[in-house]
Amino acid sequence: MSFRDFLLAVGICVGAVYCLSNLQFPHISPLSQTTTPHTIVQKLIINFVNRAADVSCHGPHSQSGHSSIAVLVVSFIWLYFTGSLFFDVTHYFLHKFSKSRYWILRRIGYLHEVHHLYFNRRLKFNDQYLWQNMICELPLELSCQLFGTWMGYLAAQTFSLAGPGLLSQELFYLVLGFEVIRSLVVAILEGRDSNHQSYSTVVPKDPNSFLVGPEYHALHHIDPSAYISSSFRVFDWFLGTSYTLRSRRIIMVGLSRGLREAMAKELQSKESVNCIRELSYDANHEKFIASLANTDIVIIGSEGASCETTVKIIELFKKHYKARPGTLLLPELWYIDSQTTIPFSPSGERSFNNRSRMYYEADDIIYRHVALSGFPSKFLGPYFAAKVMLWWIRRGSRYIAITNPGLGLWLYFNFFYGVQ
């Protein structure tokens, strides 16, 4: 780390210490000069539990038990959410700064870049950057969370949502204490916390839809331009950074000509894909296997395909898929059902719907189901469908209905609750 980076890191640390020094925690007793870090964390946890007990037992004032707990939970989530959201915004700009042409912005971006050097794209820890991660990244993240939580508290005060019976000052201090304790625990673990786990083969399928877990955050380290959110995915939903197609190999089979052209144009113009190829159902068996073995995402349409043909292609893809050396991402399958026009489909289509639910829940592949009705006009044509489809996929959706609201709602409940 250069002297300039050191000065910037010191500035961040001083700012964090100054903020913490102005916070008042009535239950925390003075610490001696010989106190060890483990003792500090132990005392902070004890005082955090005491404060939580005080808030839950004695506040908010003059409220019933159930109402007090509800207000406590909502207030805690709001304060923690605003803290993480402010860090997400800062996080996004730090990645932009690291690629700036201006020296000062690149230096600021480097404060977070060391975190990606410490836990790299291969999801391996590099101890060479351990202390830079401790000195630069952790104080920066904590400062952003504390400031964002304070902004959330000010927002509650502005709209008269803070005070007796509402968001209390004690709870505000409680959330700040929780964030400090969390950062200290991460520091003691040397940054090897639950959200930073190494995966030897591929990153497992993410079981969460709203919260950020280790699988989701691992994808951010693989592609730092996406998966920005730290605790809640709201920021990625807003920007459309909850998914990436960077360097993915794509094959399209069974799509109508208009939809195939629209998908290819949208993918090539707005996504950094490696290649896009097309296959037809009448291709010979060897060509099918060779093509499926060297692709990452298969987009299958229902045009001119029976249930047996579709299932056969999917099973061939799962069996013969060969990941590129070093890849850590699961293969993907997008099924576009463009024959969805009426609720009561033929028995063959219902049979594939049963299969599709099985693929949706499988752990070895990421399955996305798109229910697509006919195109009633030029405006609501294949290019519109391709844009809407990728808009939802960029926000992590795995079930997408592009049809009228009534049919879309029926198809959604039928897929998740009606399919056996």
Coordinates of C-alpha atoms in Angstrom, one line a residue:
M1 CA 0.0 0.0 0.0
S2 CA 1.4 3.4 -1.0
F3 CA 1.7 6.4 1.3
R4 CA -1.2 8.1 -0.4
D5 CA -3.4 5.1 0.2
F6 CA -2.3 5.0 3.8
L7 CA -3.3 8.7 4.2
L8 CA -6.8 8.0 2.8
A9 CA -7.2 4.9 5.0
V10 CA -6.2 6.9 8.1
G11 CA -8.7 9.6 7.2
I12 CA -11.5 7.0 7.0
C13 CA -10.4 5.4 10.3
V14 CA -10.3 8.8 12.1
G15 CA -13.8 9.6 10.8
A16 CA -15.1 6.3 12.1
V17 CA -13.5 6.7 15.5
Y18 CA -14.8 10.3 15.7
C19 CA -18.4 9.1 15.0
L20 CA -18.1 6.3 17.5
S21 CA -16.6 8.6 20.2
N22 CA -19.7 10.8 20.0
L23 CA -22.1 7.9 20.6
Q24 CA -23.3 7.3 24.1
F25 CA -24.0 3.8 25.4
P26 CA -25.1 4.1 29.0
H27 CA -24.4 0.4 29.9
I28 CA -20.8 0.2 28.6
S29 CA -18.2 0.5 31.3
P30 CA -14.8 2.1 30.8
L31 CA -12.1 -0.2 29.4
S32 CA -8.6 -0.5 30.8
Q33 CA -5.6 -0.1 28.6
T34 CA -4.7 -3.8 28.9
T35 CA -8.1 -5.0 27.6
T36 CA -7.7 -7.5 24.8
P37 CA -9.8 -7.4 21.6
H38 CA -11.7 -10.5 22.7
T39 CA -12.6 -8.9 26.0
I40 CA -13.9 -5.8 24.2
V41 CA -16.1 -7.9 21.9
Q42 CA -17.3 -9.9 24.9
K43 CA -18.3 -6.7 26.8
L44 CA -19.9 -5.3 23.7
I45 CA -22.0 -8.4 23.2
I46 CA -23.1 -8.4 26.9
N47 CA -24.1 -4.7 26.8
F48 CA -25.8 -5.3 23.4
V49 CA -28.0 -8.1 25.0
N50 CA -28.7 -5.9 28.0
R51 CA -29.7 -3.0 25.8
A52 CA -31.9 -5.3 23.7
A53 CA -33.6 -6.5 26.9
D54 CA -34.2 -3.0 28.1
V55 CA -35.7 -1.8 24.8
S56 CA -38.0 -4.9 24.5
C57 CA -39.1 -4.7 28.1
H58 CA -39.5 -1.0 28.7
G59 CA -40.1 0.6 25.3
P60 CA -41.7 1.8 23.2
H61 CA -43.7 3.5 26.0
S62 CA -47.3 2.8 26.8
Q63 CA -47.7 0.1 24.2
S64 CA -49.1 -3.4 24.4
G65 CA -46.7 -6.3 24.3
H66 CA -47.5 -7.4 20.7
S67 CA -47.5 -3.8 19.4
S68 CA -44.1 -3.1 21.2
I69 CA -42.5 -6.1 19.6
A70 CA -43.9 -5.2 16.1
V71 CA -42.6 -1.6 16.4
L72 CA -39.3 -2.9 17.7
V73 CA -38.8 -5.3 14.8
V74 CA -39.9 -2.9 12.1
S75 CA -37.7 -0.1 13.5
F76 CA -34.7 -2.4 13.8
I77 CA -35.1 -3.6 10.2
W78 CA -35.6 0.0 8.9
L79 CA -32.4 1.3 10.6
Y80 CA -30.3 -1.7 9.5
F81 CA -31.8 -1.5 6.0
T82 CA -30.9 2.2 5.6
G83 CA -27.4 1.5 6.8
S84 CA -26.8 -1.3 4.4
L85 CA -28.5 0.7 1.5
F86 CA -26.1 3.6 2.0
F87 CA -23.2 1.2 1.9
D88 CA -24.6 -0.4 -1.3
V89 CA -24.7 3.0 -3.0
T90 CA -21.1 3.8 -1.8
H91 CA -20.1 0.3 -2.8
Y92 CA -21.4 0.9 -6.4
F93 CA -19.5 4.2 -6.8
L94 CA -16.3 2.7 -5.4
H95 CA -16.3 0.2 -8.2
K96 CA -16.9 3.0 -10.7
F97 CA -14.1 5.1 -9.1
S98 CA -11.6 2.2 -9.4
K99 CA -11.9 2.4 -13.2
S100 CA -11.9 6.2 -13.4
R101 CA -9.4 8.2 -15.4
Y102 CA -8.9 10.5 -12.5
W103 CA -6.1 9.6 -10.0
I104 CA -8.0 10.7 -6.9
L105 CA -11.1 8.7 -7.7
R106 CA -9.0 5.6 -8.5
R107 CA -7.3 6.0 -5.1
I108 CA -10.6 6.2 -3.4
G109 CA -11.8 3.2 -5.3
Y110 CA -8.7 1.3 -4.2
L111 CA -9.9 1.4 -0.6
H112 CA -12.5 -1.2 -1.6
E113 CA -10.5 -2.8 -4.4
V114 CA -8.2 -4.3 -1.8
H115 CA -11.2 -6.3 -0.5
H116 CA -11.4 -8.0 -3.9
L117 CA -7.7 -8.5 -4.0
Y118 CA -7.9 -10.2 -0.6
F119 CA -10.9 -12.4 -1.6
N120 CA -10.4 -12.7 -5.4
R121 CA -12.4 -13.9 -8.4
R122 CA -11.4 -17.5 -7.8
L123 CA -13.0 -17.2 -4.3
K124 CA -9.6 -17.7 -2.7
F125 CA -8.1 -15.7 0.2
N126 CA -4.8 -13.9 -0.5
D127 CA -3.2 -13.2 2.8
Q128 CA -0.9 -10.7 1.2
Y129 CA -3.8 -8.2 1.3
L130 CA -5.0 -9.1 4.8
W131 CA -4.0 -6.0 6.6
Q132 CA -5.0 -3.7 3.7
N133 CA -8.4 -5.3 3.9
M134 CA -8.5 -4.7 7.7
I135 CA -7.3 -1.1 7.6
C136 CA -9.1 0.1 4.4
E137 CA -12.2 -2.0 3.8
L138 CA -13.6 -2.7 7.3
P139 CA -13.5 0.9 8.7
L140 CA -15.0 2.1 5.4
E141 CA -17.9 -0.3 5.4
L142 CA -18.6 0.4 9.1
S143 CA -18.6 4.1 8.6
C144 CA -21.0 3.8 5.7
Q145 CA -23.4 1.6 7.7
L146 CA -23.3 3.9 10.7
F147 CA -23.9 7.0 8.6
G148 CA -26.7 5.3 6.7
T149 CA -28.4 4.2 9.9
W150 CA -28.1 7.8 11.2
M151 CA -29.7 9.0 8.0
G152 CA -32.6 6.5 8.5
Y153 CA -33.1 7.8 12.0
L154 CA -33.2 11.4 10.8
A155 CA -35.7 10.4 8.1
A156 CA -37.9 8.8 10.8
Q157 CA -37.7 12.0 12.8
T158 CA -38.5 14.1 9.8
F159 CA -41.8 12.2 9.2
S160 CA -42.6 12.1 13.0
L161 CA -42.0 8.4 13.2
A162 CA -39.5 8.7 16.0
G163 CA -40.3 9.2 19.7
P164 CA -42.5 7.6 22.4
G165 CA -44.3 4.5 21.0
L166 CA -42.4 4.7 17.8
L167 CA -38.7 4.5 16.8
S168 CA -36.9 5.2 20.0
Q169 CA -33.4 6.7 20.5
E170 CA -32.5 3.6 22.6
L171 CA -33.2 1.4 19.6
F172 CA -31.1 3.7 17.4
Y173 CA -28.1 3.2 19.7
L174 CA -28.9 -0.5 19.8
V175 CA -28.6 -0.8 16.0
L176 CA -25.4 1.2 16.0
G177 CA -24.0 -1.1 18.6
F178 CA -25.0 -4.2 16.7
E179 CA -23.2 -2.9 13.6
V180 CA -20.1 -2.1 15.6
I181 CA -20.1 -5.6 17.1
R182 CA -20.6 -7.2 13.8
S183 CA -17.6 -5.4 12.3
L184 CA -15.4 -6.3 15.3
V185 CA -16.4 -10.0 14.9
V186 CA -15.5 -9.8 11.2
A187 CA -12.2 -8.2 12.0
I188 CA -11.4 -11.0 14.6
L189 CA -12.3 -13.6 11.9
E190 CA -9.9 -11.7 9.6
G191 CA -12.6 -11.1 7.0
R192 CA -13.5 -14.8 6.7
D193 CA -17.1 -14.4 7.8
S194 CA -20.2 -16.2 6.6
N195 CA -20.5 -14.2 3.4
H196 CA -17.0 -15.0 2.3
Q197 CA -16.7 -18.7 1.7
S198 CA -14.5 -20.5 -0.8
Y199 CA -16.1 -23.0 -3.2
S200 CA -13.9 -25.6 -4.9
T201 CA -16.2 -26.5 -7.8
V202 CA -19.2 -24.2 -8.4
V203 CA -21.1 -21.7 -6.4
P204 CA -24.2 -23.5 -5.0
K205 CA -27.7 -22.4 -6.0
D206 CA -28.8 -19.4 -4.0
P207 CA -31.7 -20.4 -1.8
N208 CA -32.7 -16.8 -0.9
S209 CA -34.9 -14.4 -2.8
F210 CA -34.6 -11.2 -0.8
L211 CA -31.6 -11.5 1.6
V212 CA -28.0 -11.7 0.6
G213 CA -26.2 -14.9 1.6
P214 CA -22.8 -16.4 0.9
E215 CA -23.8 -17.7 -2.5
Y216 CA -25.0 -14.4 -3.7
H217 CA -22.0 -12.5 -2.4
A218 CA -19.7 -15.0 -4.0
L219 CA -21.1 -14.1 -7.3
H220 CA -20.2 -10.5 -6.7
H221 CA -16.6 -11.5 -6.2
I222 CA -16.7 -13.4 -9.4
D223 CA -18.1 -10.4 -11.3
P224 CA -17.6 -7.2 -9.2
S225 CA -19.8 -5.2 -11.6
A226 CA -22.9 -7.1 -10.5
Y227 CA -24.5 -8.4 -7.3
I228 CA -23.7 -5.2 -5.4
S229 CA -26.1 -5.5 -2.5
S230 CA -24.7 -6.4 0.9
S231 CA -27.7 -7.4 3.0
F232 CA -30.9 -6.8 1.1
R233 CA -31.2 -7.0 -2.7
V234 CA -33.2 -3.9 -3.1
F235 CA -30.3 -1.9 -4.7
D236 CA -29.6 -4.6 -7.3
W237 CA -33.3 -4.8 -8.1
F238 CA -33.3 -1.0 -8.7
L239 CA -30.3 -1.0 -11.0
G240 CA -30.8 -4.4 -12.6
T241 CA -27.5 -5.7 -11.3
S242 CA -28.8 -8.9 -9.7
Y243 CA -27.5 -11.0 -12.6
T244 CA -24.7 -11.0 -15.2
L245 CA -24.2 -12.6 -18.5
R246 CA -20.6 -11.7 -18.8
S247 CA -18.6 -14.2 -20.9
R248 CA -21.4 -16.7 -21.0
R249 CA -21.9 -19.0 -24.0
I250 CA -25.5 -19.1 -25.2
I251 CA -27.4 -21.5 -27.5
M252 CA -31.0 -20.8 -28.7
V253 CA -33.2 -23.6 -30.0
G254 CA -36.9 -23.8 -30.8
L255 CA -37.5 -20.0 -30.8
S256 CA -39.6 -18.3 -33.5
R257 CA -37.7 -16.3 -36.0
G258 CA -38.9 -12.9 -34.6
L259 CA -38.1 -13.8 -31.0
R260 CA -34.8 -15.4 -31.9
E261 CA -33.7 -12.2 -33.7
A262 CA -35.0 -10.0 -30.8
M263 CA -33.2 -12.0 -28.2
A264 CA -29.9 -12.1 -30.1
K265 CA -30.0 -8.3 -30.7
E266 CA -30.8 -7.6 -27.0
L267 CA -28.1 -9.9 -25.7
Q268 CA -25.4 -8.6 -28.1
S269 CA -26.1 -5.0 -27.6
K270 CA -26.5 -4.8 -23.8
E271 CA -24.8 -7.9 -22.4
S272 CA -21.1 -9.0 -22.5
V273 CA -21.8 -12.5 -23.7
N274 CA -19.1 -14.7 -25.2
C275 CA -21.1 -16.0 -28.1
I276 CA -24.6 -16.8 -29.3
R277 CA -25.3 -19.8 -31.5
E278 CA -28.5 -21.3 -32.9
L279 CA -29.6 -24.9 -33.2
S280 CA -32.5 -26.5 -34.9
Y281 CA -34.4 -29.6 -33.7
D282 CA -33.4 -31.5 -36.8
A283 CA -29.7 -31.3 -36.1
N284 CA -28.0 -34.6 -35.9
H285 CA -27.4 -36.2 -32.5
E286 CA -23.6 -35.7 -32.5
K287 CA -23.9 -32.0 -33.3
F288 CA -26.4 -31.5 -30.6
I289 CA -24.2 -33.1 -28.0
A290 CA -21.1 -31.2 -29.1
S291 CA -22.9 -27.9 -29.0
L292 CA -24.6 -28.5 -25.7
A293 CA -21.3 -29.6 -24.1
N294 CA -19.7 -26.2 -25.0
T295 CA -22.4 -23.8 -23.8
D296 CA -23.4 -22.2 -20.5
I297 CA -27.0 -21.2 -21.1
V298 CA -29.5 -23.0 -23.3
I299 CA -32.6 -21.0 -24.3
I300 CA -35.3 -23.4 -25.4
G301 CA -38.6 -22.3 -27.1
S302 CA -41.7 -24.3 -27.4
E303 CA -42.1 -23.7 -31.2
G304 CA -42.5 -27.0 -33.0
A305 CA -41.3 -29.1 -30.0
S306 CA -43.1 -31.9 -28.1
C307 CA -42.7 -32.5 -24.4
E308 CA -40.4 -35.5 -25.2
T309 CA -38.1 -33.5 -27.5
T310 CA -37.8 -30.7 -24.9
V311 CA -37.0 -33.0 -22.1
K312 CA -34.5 -34.9 -24.2
I313 CA -32.6 -31.7 -25.0
I314 CA -32.5 -30.7 -21.4
E315 CA -31.3 -34.1 -20.2
L316 CA -28.6 -34.1 -22.9
F317 CA -27.5 -30.7 -21.7
K318 CA -27.3 -31.7 -18.1
K319 CA -25.4 -34.9 -19.0
H320 CA -22.8 -33.6 -21.4
Y321 CA -22.3 -30.0 -20.2
K322 CA -18.6 -29.3 -19.7
A323 CA -17.7 -26.3 -17.7
R324 CA -14.8 -24.2 -18.9
P325 CA -11.6 -24.5 -16.8
G326 CA -11.9 -22.3 -13.7
T327 CA -15.6 -21.4 -14.1
L328 CA -17.6 -21.3 -10.8
L329 CA -21.1 -20.7 -12.2
L330 CA -23.9 -23.2 -12.6
P331 CA -25.3 -23.9 -16.1
E332 CA -28.6 -22.3 -16.9
L333 CA -31.7 -23.3 -18.8
W334 CA -34.3 -20.8 -20.0
Y335 CA -37.6 -22.3 -21.2
I336 CA -39.8 -19.9 -23.2
D337 CA -43.4 -21.2 -23.4
S338 CA -44.7 -19.1 -26.2
Q339 CA -47.8 -21.3 -26.6
T340 CA -49.4 -20.1 -23.4
T341 CA -52.8 -18.8 -24.5
I342 CA -55.4 -20.7 -22.4
P343 CA -55.4 -22.0 -18.9
F344 CA -56.3 -25.6 -19.8
S345 CA -53.3 -26.9 -21.9
P346 CA -53.0 -30.2 -23.6
S347 CA -51.9 -33.2 -21.6
G348 CA -48.4 -33.1 -23.2
E349 CA -47.8 -29.5 -22.1
R350 CA -49.1 -30.3 -18.6
S351 CA -46.6 -33.1 -18.5
F352 CA -43.7 -30.8 -19.3
N353 CA -45.1 -28.3 -16.7
N354 CA -44.6 -31.1 -14.1
R355 CA -41.0 -31.6 -15.4
S356 CA -40.3 -27.8 -15.4
R357 CA -41.1 -27.6 -11.7
M358 CA -38.6 -30.4 -11.1
Y359 CA -36.0 -28.5 -13.0
Y360 CA -36.9 -25.3 -11.2
E361 CA -36.1 -26.9 -7.8
A362 CA -33.0 -28.8 -9.0
D363 CA -29.7 -27.9 -7.4
D364 CA -27.4 -28.6 -10.3
I365 CA -28.9 -26.2 -12.8
I366 CA -30.6 -22.8 -12.7
Y367 CA -33.9 -23.0 -14.5
R368 CA -35.9 -19.9 -15.6
H369 CA -39.4 -20.3 -16.9
V370 CA -41.0 -17.7 -19.2
A371 CA -44.7 -17.8 -19.9
L372 CA -45.2 -15.9 -23.1
S373 CA -48.5 -15.2 -24.9
G374 CA -49.0 -14.2 -28.5
F375 CA -48.0 -10.8 -29.8
P376 CA -51.1 -8.7 -30.4
S377 CA -49.4 -5.7 -32.0
K378 CA -46.1 -4.5 -33.4
F379 CA -45.5 -2.5 -30.2
L380 CA -46.1 -5.6 -28.0
G381 CA -44.1 -7.8 -30.4
P382 CA -41.0 -10.0 -29.9
Y383 CA -38.6 -7.1 -29.3
F384 CA -40.8 -5.9 -26.5
A385 CA -41.0 -9.5 -25.1
A386 CA -37.2 -9.8 -25.2
K387 CA -36.6 -6.5 -23.4
V388 CA -39.2 -7.4 -20.7
M389 CA -37.7 -10.9 -20.3
L390 CA -34.2 -9.6 -19.8
W391 CA -35.4 -6.8 -17.6
W392 CA -36.7 -9.3 -15.1
I393 CA -33.8 -11.7 -15.5
R394 CA -31.3 -8.9 -14.6
R395 CA -33.2 -8.6 -11.3
G396 CA -32.8 -12.3 -10.6
S397 CA -36.3 -13.5 -11.6
R398 CA -36.6 -17.2 -12.4
Y399 CA -40.3 -17.2 -13.3
I400 CA -41.5 -14.5 -15.7
A401 CA -45.0 -14.1 -17.2
I402 CA -45.3 -11.9 -20.2
T403 CA -49.0 -12.0 -20.8
N404 CA -52.3 -10.3 -19.7
P405 CA -52.5 -9.9 -15.9
G406 CA -55.3 -12.4 -15.3
L407 CA -53.7 -15.2 -17.3
G408 CA -50.3 -14.4 -15.8
L409 CA -51.6 -14.6 -12.3
W410 CA -53.3 -18.0 -13.0
L411 CA -50.2 -19.4 -14.6
Y412 CA -48.0 -18.2 -11.6
F413 CA -50.2 -20.0 -9.0
N414 CA -50.6 -23.0 -11.3
F415 CA -46.8 -23.3 -11.7
F416 CA -45.9 -22.9 -8.0
Y417 CA -49.0 -24.5 -6.3
G418 CA -50.8 -26.5 -9.0
V419 CA -48.0 -28.5 -10.5
Q420 CA -47.4 -31.9 -8.8

